[in-house]
Coordinates of C-alpha atoms and ligand atoms in Angstrom, one line a residue:
Chain A
M1 CA 77.5 -74.3 21.7
T2 CA 77.5 -76.9 24.5
T3 CA 74.6 -79.5 24.2
T4 CA 72.8 -79.9 27.6
T5 CA 72.0 -82.7 29.3
G6 CA 71.8 -84.0 32.8
S7 CA 73.3 -81.1 34.8
P8 CA 74.3 -78.4 32.9
S9 CA 77.3 -76.3 34.1
P10 CA 76.4 -72.6 34.5
A11 CA 79.0 -71.7 32.0
D12 CA 77.1 -73.7 29.2
L13 CA 74.4 -72.1 29.8
I14 CA 75.8 -68.5 28.5
T15 CA 77.9 -68.4 25.5
D16 CA 80.2 -65.8 24.7
D17 CA 77.9 -64.3 22.4
W18 CA 75.1 -63.9 24.5
R19 CA 73.0 -66.9 24.0
L20 CA 70.9 -67.6 27.2
H21 CA 69.7 -71.1 27.3
G22 CA 66.0 -71.6 28.5
S23 CA 66.4 -74.5 31.3
V24 CA 68.3 -70.3 32.9
Y25 CA 64.4 -70.0 33.7
T26 CA 62.7 -73.2 33.6
S27 CA 64.9 -75.6 35.5
P28 CA 64.3 -77.1 39.2
E29 CA 68.1 -77.7 39.6
I30 CA 68.9 -74.4 38.4
F31 CA 66.6 -72.6 41.0
A32 CA 67.8 -74.4 44.2
A33 CA 71.4 -73.8 43.0
E34 CA 70.6 -70.3 42.6
Q35 CA 68.7 -70.5 45.9
R36 CA 73.2 -71.7 46.8
A37 CA 74.6 -69.7 45.4
L38 CA 72.7 -66.7 44.5
F39 CA 70.9 -66.2 48.2
R40 CA 73.4 -67.2 51.2
G41 CA 76.4 -65.7 49.8
P42 CA 75.9 -62.1 48.6
W43 CA 73.6 -59.2 50.5
L44 CA 70.6 -59.5 50.3
Y45 CA 67.3 -56.3 50.2
V46 CA 65.4 -57.3 53.6
A47 CA 63.6 -54.0 54.9
H48 CA 64.0 -50.0 54.7
E49 CA 64.7 -48.7 57.9
S50 CA 60.9 -46.7 58.0
E51 CA 59.6 -49.6 58.4
L52 CA 61.5 -50.0 61.7
R53 CA 61.7 -46.9 63.5
E54 CA 60.4 -47.9 67.3
P55 CA 61.7 -50.8 69.4
G56 CA 59.9 -53.7 69.0
D57 CA 58.7 -52.7 65.0
Y58 CA 58.7 -55.9 63.1
K59 CA 58.6 -57.3 59.3
T60 CA 57.8 -60.7 57.8
T61 CA 59.9 -61.2 54.3
Y62 CA 62.1 -64.0 52.7
A63 CA 65.9 -64.2 52.2
G64 CA 65.9 -66.2 49.0
T65 CA 63.1 -68.7 49.7
Q66 CA 63.3 -68.7 53.7
P67 CA 61.0 -66.7 56.1
V68 CA 62.8 -64.3 58.0
I69 CA 61.8 -61.9 60.9
V70 CA 63.3 -58.1 60.4
V71 CA 63.0 -56.5 64.1
R72 CA 64.4 -54.0 65.5
G73 CA 65.3 -55.0 69.2
A74 CA 62.9 -53.6 72.3
D75 CA 66.0 -53.8 74.2
D76 CA 69.1 -52.7 72.5
G77 CA 67.6 -50.8 69.5
E78 CA 69.5 -53.3 66.7
V79 CA 67.9 -54.6 63.6
R80 CA 67.9 -58.6 63.5
V81 CA 67.1 -61.0 60.6
L82 CA 65.9 -63.8 62.3
L83 CA 64.6 -67.3 60.4
N84 CA 61.0 -67.4 61.2
R85 CA 60.9 -71.0 62.4
C86 CA 60.5 -72.4 65.8
R87 CA 64.0 -74.3 67.0
H88 CA 61.5 -77.1 68.7
R89 CA 59.4 -78.2 65.5
G90 CA 59.6 -75.9 63.0
A91 CA 56.3 -74.2 63.0
A92 CA 56.9 -70.3 61.9
V93 CA 56.3 -67.8 64.9
C94 CA 55.1 -64.8 63.3
H95 CA 52.8 -64.6 60.7
E96 CA 52.0 -60.7 60.4
E97 CA 52.9 -59.1 57.5
R98 CA 54.0 -56.3 60.0
G99 CA 53.7 -55.1 63.8
N100 CA 55.2 -54.1 67.4
A101 CA 56.2 -57.2 69.8
N102 CA 58.6 -57.7 72.6
Y103 CA 58.3 -61.3 72.2
F104 CA 57.5 -63.8 69.4
R105 CA 55.2 -67.0 70.8
C106 CA 55.1 -70.0 69.0
P107 CA 51.9 -71.3 68.5
Y108 CA 52.1 -75.2 68.5
H109 CA 53.8 -76.2 72.0
G110 CA 54.0 -72.2 73.5
W111 CA 57.9 -71.8 73.3
T112 CA 58.7 -68.0 73.8
Y113 CA 61.5 -66.0 72.2
K114 CA 62.7 -62.4 72.8
N115 CA 62.6 -60.4 69.7
S116 CA 66.3 -60.4 69.9
G117 CA 65.5 -64.3 69.0
E118 CA 66.9 -65.8 72.5
L119 CA 64.9 -68.3 73.5
R120 CA 63.2 -66.9 77.0
G121 CA 60.4 -69.8 78.2
I122 CA 59.7 -73.5 77.1
T123 CA 56.7 -74.8 78.6
Y124 CA 56.0 -77.7 81.4
D125 CA 60.2 -77.1 80.9
D126 CA 60.5 -80.3 83.5
A127 CA 60.2 -82.5 80.7
Y128 CA 64.0 -81.4 79.3
P129 CA 66.2 -81.7 82.2
D130 CA 69.5 -80.7 80.0
L131 CA 68.3 -78.6 77.0
D132 CA 70.9 -76.5 76.0
R133 CA 68.8 -72.8 75.8
E134 CA 71.4 -71.0 75.0
S135 CA 72.1 -72.5 71.5
L136 CA 68.3 -72.8 70.6
G137 CA 66.9 -68.8 69.7
L138 CA 65.8 -68.1 66.6
V139 CA 68.8 -68.5 63.9
A140 CA 69.7 -64.9 63.3
L141 CA 71.6 -64.4 59.8
P142 CA 75.2 -63.4 60.5
R143 CA 75.7 -60.2 59.0
V144 CA 73.0 -57.3 58.7
E145 CA 74.4 -53.9 57.6
S146 CA 72.5 -51.0 56.2
F147 CA 73.2 -48.2 53.6
A148 CA 71.0 -45.2 53.3
G149 CA 68.7 -46.4 55.4
F150 CA 68.2 -49.7 53.0
V151 CA 68.8 -52.5 55.1
F152 CA 70.6 -55.8 54.2
A153 CA 71.5 -59.4 55.7
S154 CA 73.9 -62.3 54.2
F155 CA 74.0 -65.8 55.2
A156 CA 77.9 -65.5 55.2
P157 CA 79.6 -64.8 58.4
D158 CA 82.7 -63.1 56.4
G159 CA 83.3 -61.3 52.6
P160 CA 82.5 -57.6 51.8
S161 CA 81.0 -54.9 53.8
L162 CA 77.7 -54.0 52.0
E163 CA 79.2 -50.5 50.8
E164 CA 82.0 -52.9 48.9
Y165 CA 79.0 -54.9 47.8
L166 CA 77.1 -52.1 46.6
G167 CA 80.4 -50.2 44.9
N168 CA 78.9 -48.4 41.8
A169 CA 75.5 -48.4 42.5
G170 CA 75.8 -47.1 46.2
R171 CA 75.7 -43.4 45.0
Y172 CA 71.9 -44.3 43.5
L173 CA 71.0 -45.7 46.4
R174 CA 71.6 -42.9 48.3
I175 CA 69.7 -40.7 45.3
V176 CA 66.7 -42.8 46.2
S177 CA 67.1 -42.4 50.0
Q178 CA 66.8 -38.6 49.9
Q179 CA 64.0 -37.7 46.9
G180 CA 62.0 -36.1 49.9
P181 CA 63.5 -33.3 51.6
D182 CA 63.6 -35.2 54.8
G183 CA 64.3 -38.3 53.2
I184 CA 61.6 -41.4 52.1
R185 CA 59.2 -43.7 53.6
L186 CA 57.7 -46.8 52.3
S187 CA 54.6 -46.4 55.2
A188 CA 51.8 -46.8 51.9
G189 CA 52.0 -50.5 51.9
S190 CA 52.5 -52.6 48.7
H191 CA 51.3 -54.1 45.6
K192 CA 51.5 -57.8 45.9
L193 CA 51.5 -59.7 42.5
T194 CA 52.1 -63.6 41.7
Y195 CA 53.3 -65.1 38.7
R196 CA 53.6 -68.6 36.7
G197 CA 57.3 -68.1 36.1
N198 CA 60.6 -67.8 36.9
W199 CA 62.2 -64.6 39.5
K200 CA 64.6 -63.2 36.8
L201 CA 62.1 -62.7 34.1
Q202 CA 60.5 -59.7 36.4
V203 CA 64.5 -58.7 37.1
E204 CA 65.2 -58.3 33.6
N205 CA 62.0 -57.0 32.6
T206 CA 62.7 -54.0 35.3
I207 CA 65.0 -52.2 33.0
D208 CA 64.1 -53.3 29.5
N209 CA 63.6 -49.7 27.9
Y210 CA 63.0 -52.1 24.4
H211 CA 59.7 -53.6 25.3
F212 CA 58.2 -50.4 26.2
G213 CA 56.6 -49.3 23.1
F214 CA 55.1 -52.7 22.1
V215 CA 53.6 -54.4 25.6
H216 CA 52.6 -50.9 26.7
R217 CA 51.3 -49.3 23.4
S218 CA 47.6 -49.5 25.2
F219 CA 49.7 -47.0 28.1
L220 CA 51.0 -45.1 25.2
D221 CA 47.6 -44.0 23.9
V222 CA 46.6 -43.4 26.7
L223 CA 49.2 -40.7 27.6
A224 CA 48.9 -39.3 24.2
D225 CA 45.0 -38.8 25.5
R226 CA 46.3 -37.0 28.4
I227 CA 48.7 -34.8 26.6
G228 CA 46.9 -34.2 23.3
E229 CA 50.5 -35.5 22.1
A230 CA 52.6 -38.4 21.4
P231 CA 54.5 -39.2 24.9
P232 CA 58.3 -38.9 24.3
I233 CA 59.1 -41.6 25.7
M234 CA 59.9 -43.9 22.9
K235 CA 61.6 -41.3 21.1
N236 CA 64.5 -41.0 23.9
V237 CA 64.8 -44.4 24.8
L238 CA 65.6 -44.7 21.1
Q239 CA 67.3 -41.5 20.0
N240 CA 68.2 -39.6 23.3
P241 CA 72.5 -40.2 24.1
E242 CA 71.4 -39.2 27.9
W243 CA 69.2 -41.9 28.6
R244 CA 71.5 -44.6 29.0
T245 CA 72.3 -47.8 30.5
I246 CA 75.0 -49.1 32.6
D247 CA 76.2 -52.1 34.1
L248 CA 77.5 -51.1 37.1
G249 CA 79.4 -54.5 38.3
N250 CA 78.9 -57.1 40.7
G251 CA 75.6 -57.6 38.7
H252 CA 73.7 -54.3 39.4
S253 CA 72.8 -51.7 36.4
V254 CA 70.8 -48.7 35.7
H255 CA 68.9 -47.1 33.6
E256 CA 69.6 -43.1 33.8
F257 CA 67.1 -40.5 32.4
G258 CA 69.9 -38.0 32.2
D259 CA 71.9 -36.6 34.9
P260 CA 71.1 -39.5 37.9
E261 CA 70.4 -36.1 40.4
T262 CA 68.2 -34.4 38.2
G263 CA 67.2 -36.8 35.4
S264 CA 63.2 -37.4 34.4
N265 CA 61.3 -39.2 32.8
Q266 CA 58.6 -36.4 32.5
G267 CA 57.2 -37.6 35.6
Q268 CA 54.5 -39.8 34.2
L269 CA 56.2 -43.0 35.5
G270 CA 56.8 -41.8 39.3
D271 CA 59.6 -39.7 39.5
L272 CA 63.0 -41.3 40.5
P273 CA 65.6 -40.0 38.1
F274 CA 66.6 -43.8 37.0
N275 CA 65.4 -47.2 37.7
L276 CA 68.0 -49.3 39.3
I277 CA 68.5 -53.1 39.9
I278 CA 70.7 -54.4 43.0
F279 CA 71.4 -57.9 42.2
P280 CA 70.1 -60.1 43.1
N281 CA 66.2 -58.8 43.3
L282 CA 65.9 -55.4 44.7
C283 CA 64.1 -53.1 41.8
F284 CA 64.4 -49.4 41.9
V285 CA 61.4 -48.3 39.4
G286 CA 58.8 -45.3 38.2
A287 CA 58.6 -44.3 42.5
Q288 CA 58.5 -47.7 43.5
L289 CA 60.9 -50.3 45.5
R290 CA 60.3 -53.7 43.7
H291 CA 61.1 -56.8 45.8
I292 CA 61.0 -59.7 44.0
L293 CA 60.6 -62.9 46.1
P294 CA 61.8 -66.4 44.2
K295 CA 59.0 -69.2 45.1
A296 CA 60.2 -71.6 43.1
A297 CA 61.5 -72.3 39.4
D298 CA 58.0 -70.8 37.5
E299 CA 56.4 -69.4 40.3
T300 CA 57.7 -65.8 41.7
E301 CA 55.5 -63.1 43.9
V302 CA 56.8 -59.5 43.5
R303 CA 55.7 -56.5 46.1
L304 CA 55.5 -53.5 45.2
Y305 CA 56.2 -50.5 47.6
P306 CA 55.3 -46.8 46.7
I307 CA 58.1 -44.2 47.7
L308 CA 56.4 -41.8 49.8
H309 CA 58.6 -38.3 50.4
E310 CA 59.4 -37.2 54.0
G311 CA 58.9 -33.8 54.5
E312 CA 56.1 -32.9 52.0
S313 CA 52.0 -32.6 51.7
D314 CA 50.2 -35.2 51.8
A315 CA 48.9 -33.9 48.4
D316 CA 51.8 -34.4 47.1
N317 CA 52.6 -38.0 48.3
A318 CA 48.6 -38.7 47.5
A319 CA 49.7 -38.1 43.3
I320 CA 53.3 -40.6 43.8
L321 CA 50.4 -43.2 45.2
R322 CA 48.0 -42.1 42.1
A323 CA 50.4 -42.4 39.6
H324 CA 52.1 -46.1 40.9
E325 CA 48.3 -47.1 40.8
G326 CA 48.1 -45.9 37.1
F327 CA 50.8 -47.8 35.8
Y328 CA 51.2 -50.6 38.4
G329 CA 49.4 -53.4 40.5
P330 CA 47.0 -55.6 40.1
A331 CA 45.1 -53.2 38.6
G332 CA 47.4 -51.3 36.9
M333 CA 47.8 -50.3 33.4
G334 CA 50.9 -50.7 32.3
G335 CA 52.5 -53.9 35.0
A336 CA 49.7 -56.1 34.2
D337 CA 50.7 -56.2 30.8
D338 CA 54.5 -57.0 31.6
I339 CA 52.7 -60.3 33.6
E340 CA 50.8 -61.0 30.3
V341 CA 53.4 -60.8 27.6
A342 CA 57.0 -60.3 29.8
F343 CA 56.0 -63.6 32.3
D344 CA 52.9 -65.6 31.0
R345 CA 53.5 -65.6 27.0
V346 CA 57.2 -66.4 27.9
G347 CA 56.5 -69.0 30.3
D348 CA 54.1 -70.3 27.3
G349 CA 57.1 -69.7 24.7
L350 CA 59.8 -71.9 26.7
K351 CA 57.7 -75.1 26.8
A352 CA 59.0 -75.7 22.7
V353 CA 62.3 -76.5 24.0
E354 CA 63.8 -78.5 20.8
E355 CA 65.5 -74.9 20.1
D356 CA 66.4 -73.7 23.8
W357 CA 68.5 -70.6 22.8
L358 CA 67.7 -66.9 23.4
V359 CA 69.7 -63.9 21.9
M360 CA 70.9 -61.1 24.5
S361 CA 73.4 -59.3 22.5
R362 CA 71.3 -56.4 22.1
G363 CA 73.9 -53.1 21.9
L364 CA 76.6 -55.8 22.3
H365 CA 79.1 -54.2 19.5
R366 CA 78.3 -50.6 21.0
E367 CA 78.9 -51.2 24.7
Q368 CA 81.6 -48.8 25.8
P369 CA 84.0 -48.7 29.2
G370 CA 82.9 -46.4 31.7
E371 CA 84.2 -44.8 35.1
N372 CA 85.3 -47.4 37.9
G373 CA 85.0 -50.9 35.6
T374 CA 81.4 -49.9 34.4
V375 CA 80.0 -50.8 30.9
V376 CA 77.6 -48.5 29.3
G377 CA 74.8 -48.8 26.3
R378 CA 72.3 -47.2 24.6
A379 CA 68.6 -46.5 26.3
S380 CA 67.0 -49.5 24.7
D381 CA 70.4 -52.4 24.6
E382 CA 69.9 -55.1 26.9
V383 CA 73.1 -53.9 29.2
P384 CA 70.7 -54.5 32.4
Q385 CA 70.2 -58.2 31.5
R386 CA 74.4 -58.7 30.7
A387 CA 75.5 -57.1 33.8
F388 CA 73.1 -59.5 35.7
Y389 CA 73.7 -62.7 34.0
R390 CA 77.8 -61.9 34.1
Q391 CA 77.5 -61.7 37.9
W392 CA 75.0 -64.8 37.7
K393 CA 77.8 -66.5 36.0
R394 CA 80.6 -65.9 38.5
L395 CA 78.5 -67.0 41.2
M396 CA 76.8 -69.7 39.8
A397 CA 80.6 -71.1 39.0
A398 CA 81.7 -70.2 42.4
G399 CA 78.7 -72.4 44.3
E400 CA 79.4 -75.3 41.7
A401 CA 83.4 -75.5 42.6
A402 CA 82.5 -74.4 46.2
Chain B
M1 CA 15.2 -45.9 37.3
T2 CA 15.6 -46.9 40.9
A3 CA 18.6 -46.9 42.9
E4 CA 18.1 -51.1 42.9
E5 CA 18.1 -51.3 39.5
I6 CA 21.0 -48.7 38.5
L7 CA 23.0 -51.4 40.4
Y8 CA 21.8 -54.2 38.0
R9 CA 22.2 -51.8 35.0
E10 CA 25.8 -51.3 36.0
A11 CA 26.5 -54.8 36.3
A12 CA 24.9 -56.2 33.1
L13 CA 26.8 -53.1 31.0
L14 CA 29.8 -54.1 32.7
D15 CA 29.6 -58.6 31.7
E16 CA 28.4 -57.1 28.3
G17 CA 32.0 -55.3 27.7
R18 CA 29.4 -52.3 27.1
F19 CA 32.1 -49.7 28.9
E20 CA 31.7 -46.5 27.0
E21 CA 27.8 -46.7 28.8
W22 CA 29.0 -48.0 31.8
L23 CA 31.1 -44.2 31.8
E24 CA 28.0 -42.2 31.5
L25 CA 26.4 -43.8 34.5
F26 CA 29.0 -42.0 36.8
T27 CA 29.0 -38.2 37.3
D28 CA 32.0 -36.0 36.4
D29 CA 33.5 -35.6 39.8
A30 CA 32.4 -39.3 40.7
V31 CA 35.5 -41.7 42.2
Y32 CA 36.2 -45.3 41.9
W33 CA 38.0 -46.8 44.6
V34 CA 38.9 -50.7 44.7
P35 CA 40.8 -50.3 48.3
Q36 CA 43.9 -52.8 49.6
G37 CA 43.8 -54.3 52.5
E38 CA 42.2 -52.4 55.6
G39 CA 42.0 -49.8 52.8
G40 CA 41.1 -46.9 55.1
D41 CA 42.7 -43.8 53.8
P42 CA 43.4 -43.5 50.0
E43 CA 46.2 -40.2 50.9
H44 CA 48.4 -42.4 52.7
E45 CA 47.6 -45.7 51.7
V46 CA 48.0 -47.5 48.1
S47 CA 44.6 -48.7 46.7
I48 CA 44.4 -51.3 43.4
V49 CA 42.3 -48.5 42.0
Y50 CA 42.0 -45.3 43.1
D51 CA 40.4 -43.1 40.0
D52 CA 38.9 -40.2 39.3
R53 CA 36.8 -39.4 36.4
Q54 CA 39.5 -38.7 34.1
R55 CA 41.4 -42.2 34.9
M56 CA 38.5 -43.9 34.5
H57 CA 38.5 -42.9 30.9
E58 CA 41.5 -43.8 30.4
R59 CA 40.4 -47.2 31.6
V60 CA 38.2 -47.9 29.2
L61 CA 40.3 -46.1 26.4
R62 CA 43.0 -48.7 27.2
L63 CA 40.8 -51.5 27.3
G64 CA 39.4 -50.4 23.9
S65 CA 42.7 -49.8 22.1
G66 CA 43.2 -52.9 20.7
F67 CA 47.1 -53.5 22.7
A68 CA 45.9 -53.7 26.3
Y69 CA 47.6 -57.5 26.7
S70 CA 46.3 -57.9 30.2
Q71 CA 42.9 -58.2 28.9
D72 CA 43.3 -59.9 25.9
P73 CA 41.5 -62.2 25.4
P74 CA 39.3 -59.7 27.2
S75 CA 37.9 -62.0 31.0
R76 CA 34.5 -62.8 30.8
T77 CA 32.4 -61.6 33.8
C78 CA 29.4 -62.6 35.5
H79 CA 28.3 -59.6 38.3
L80 CA 25.9 -61.0 40.8
V81 CA 24.8 -58.2 43.1
G82 CA 22.8 -59.1 46.0
N83 CA 22.2 -57.6 49.3
V84 CA 20.8 -54.5 48.4
L85 CA 20.2 -51.7 51.2
V86 CA 19.2 -48.4 50.4
E87 CA 19.8 -45.3 52.8
P88 CA 20.0 -41.3 52.5
G89 CA 23.2 -40.2 51.8
E90 CA 25.2 -37.3 53.6
T91 CA 23.4 -34.5 51.2
E92 CA 20.3 -33.8 50.2
G93 CA 19.2 -35.4 47.1
E94 CA 22.2 -38.4 47.5
L95 CA 21.5 -41.7 48.2
R96 CA 23.9 -44.0 49.7
V97 CA 23.7 -48.0 48.7
S98 CA 25.4 -50.4 49.9
S99 CA 25.7 -54.6 48.5
K100 CA 27.3 -56.9 47.8
L101 CA 28.9 -58.5 44.9
I102 CA 30.4 -61.6 43.5
V103 CA 32.0 -62.0 40.2
A104 CA 33.1 -65.0 38.1
E105 CA 35.5 -64.3 36.1
V106 CA 37.3 -65.9 33.4
R107 CA 40.2 -65.7 31.0
R108 CA 42.3 -67.8 29.9
D109 CA 40.8 -71.4 30.8
T110 CA 40.8 -70.2 33.7
Q111 CA 37.9 -69.3 37.0
N112 CA 38.7 -66.8 39.6
L113 CA 36.5 -65.5 42.2
F114 CA 36.2 -62.3 43.7
A115 CA 33.5 -60.9 46.2
G116 CA 33.1 -58.0 48.2
T117 CA 30.7 -55.3 49.6
V118 CA 30.1 -52.6 47.7
E119 CA 29.1 -48.9 48.2
H120 CA 27.4 -46.7 45.3
V121 CA 27.1 -42.9 46.2
L122 CA 23.9 -41.9 43.7
V123 CA 22.6 -38.5 43.1
A124 CA 19.6 -37.2 41.0
D125 CA 21.2 -35.8 37.8
G126 CA 17.3 -34.7 36.4
E127 CA 15.5 -37.3 35.9
E128 CA 17.9 -39.9 35.9
L129 CA 20.0 -41.1 39.1
R130 CA 23.6 -41.3 38.4
I131 CA 27.1 -42.3 40.2
R132 CA 29.1 -40.3 42.5
R133 CA 31.0 -43.0 44.2
K134 CA 31.7 -46.3 43.7
V135 CA 33.8 -48.6 46.6
V136 CA 34.5 -52.2 46.3
R137 CA 35.9 -53.8 48.9
L138 CA 37.2 -57.1 47.7
V139 CA 37.3 -59.8 50.8
S140 CA 40.8 -61.0 49.2
S141 CA 42.2 -57.3 48.9
D142 CA 45.9 -58.0 50.9
T143 CA 46.2 -61.3 48.7
P144 CA 48.0 -61.4 45.4
L145 CA 45.3 -61.0 43.5
G146 CA 46.5 -61.9 39.9
N147 CA 45.1 -59.7 37.1
V148 CA 42.0 -57.1 37.6
T149 CA 43.0 -55.3 34.8
F150 CA 38.3 -55.8 34.1
L151 CA 36.4 -53.7 35.3
I152 CA 34.9 -55.1 38.6
Ligands
FES1 S1 57.4 -76.1 67.2 FE1 57.3 -74.4 68.4 S2 57.0 -74.8 70.2 FE2 56.7 -76.9 69.5
FE2_2 FE1 57.1 -52.9 30.8

């Protein structure tokens, strides 16, 4: 095992027998390197099309740590992803979470941009005799593509298409998009969480069946009270061969509750037929889309968007909201325990750096090759975590070489 | 008890961790709602809390389970109720009480402040008044709230 001093190479932070170095979660240098290697090349989720139905509809979010506006052009209906930063002296031009606008006007000195990003007006512009306005639009991310209604953008002008990037995960995204008879919509708003801890802790915890019986023991007690017997979740996790974790390639992973079209966790945590992680920071769990926003090595914001079903009754959609709130959100009876244990207490523990290695090898010996280059494991194995870190290591090493 | 006294009693029970007794203040058809953001419509918008009596019972059960890690250690709270206005409710025998609430909450060496407008709908049950509806509109409800697993 290599001792890491100074700036270790990513290859040294994960050993062949799956020990992971604690600095992966705590080092500001690694956080900065991730922003270059993980968030400036690969496709990043930014919106669902249901949030941008009309020309001029926009939302503000983040591509990595960078604030962006995702907006459907009023003139051409194109979805663009624009850096939320005035080209004059840097003020954010839009501070609403969502809305509809034909123009963004900077509050500082009044420069105005069309919602396509083009610089439209400079106030008192006689002071700029030869400014090249054409080059001073809001900066657009060079590539925006949509897959099954999910909009992604990339800072890289070239590279694999979104469909290639999603690879084996595309099938699952498509199933998510077909949950309602007429599709899905993210129209119910979102829960927002912040915690003092690394963003990858939330990704790893999203498909971690191993923790469920421990961290969520109080929720299992609630379920037992509700249904009058011990809930079957942990039995399935430990014994049901149809519940499996799969490394889908490119860092993506899934946990299937049986058949991905029809599988079910018995409806107690929401109704997606699987949990899904799209590398690096988009997850599906319960009945929600979870967008993880890294802020700093030790600071993260998470937005949880309940997925409503198009073509289903208000009462059925309200039931999705109530099931979601029961477990998730700031007052949820499950998610708050994840924050307490899987993020806060991990943060407390990781301060003891004298022996800084973690063990991420659960079920390594029983990983099986699946179709299309996938790797399949048991429900409680750390297959999704290893899927993530295999890609993490590849991209971080490539970033270092570049 | 008068309408005002019910609110004070509720605040005291919460601060003293007497959650079973708190639950008894509510009717069987009660709703306990903490909207998020504008929070006009729980049918179409996600809430922080939207509990029927069964879910309220489950919250209390969880808090007493010994395994609710987000409440281990438990929050220490101080509920301050003020600006109480009592009006007739929508139906005969109901009262609509609006008030302001400030809650100081201390947990793991940090003090948090929550504040908002509260609506109680009270209904006569024999000699007693009971709570049929409690809505807590937090002024911070559209911000990242952290851990609100204590009872507000
Ligand atoms: S910073 Fe935007 S107009 Fe000056
Ligand atoms: Fe969890």
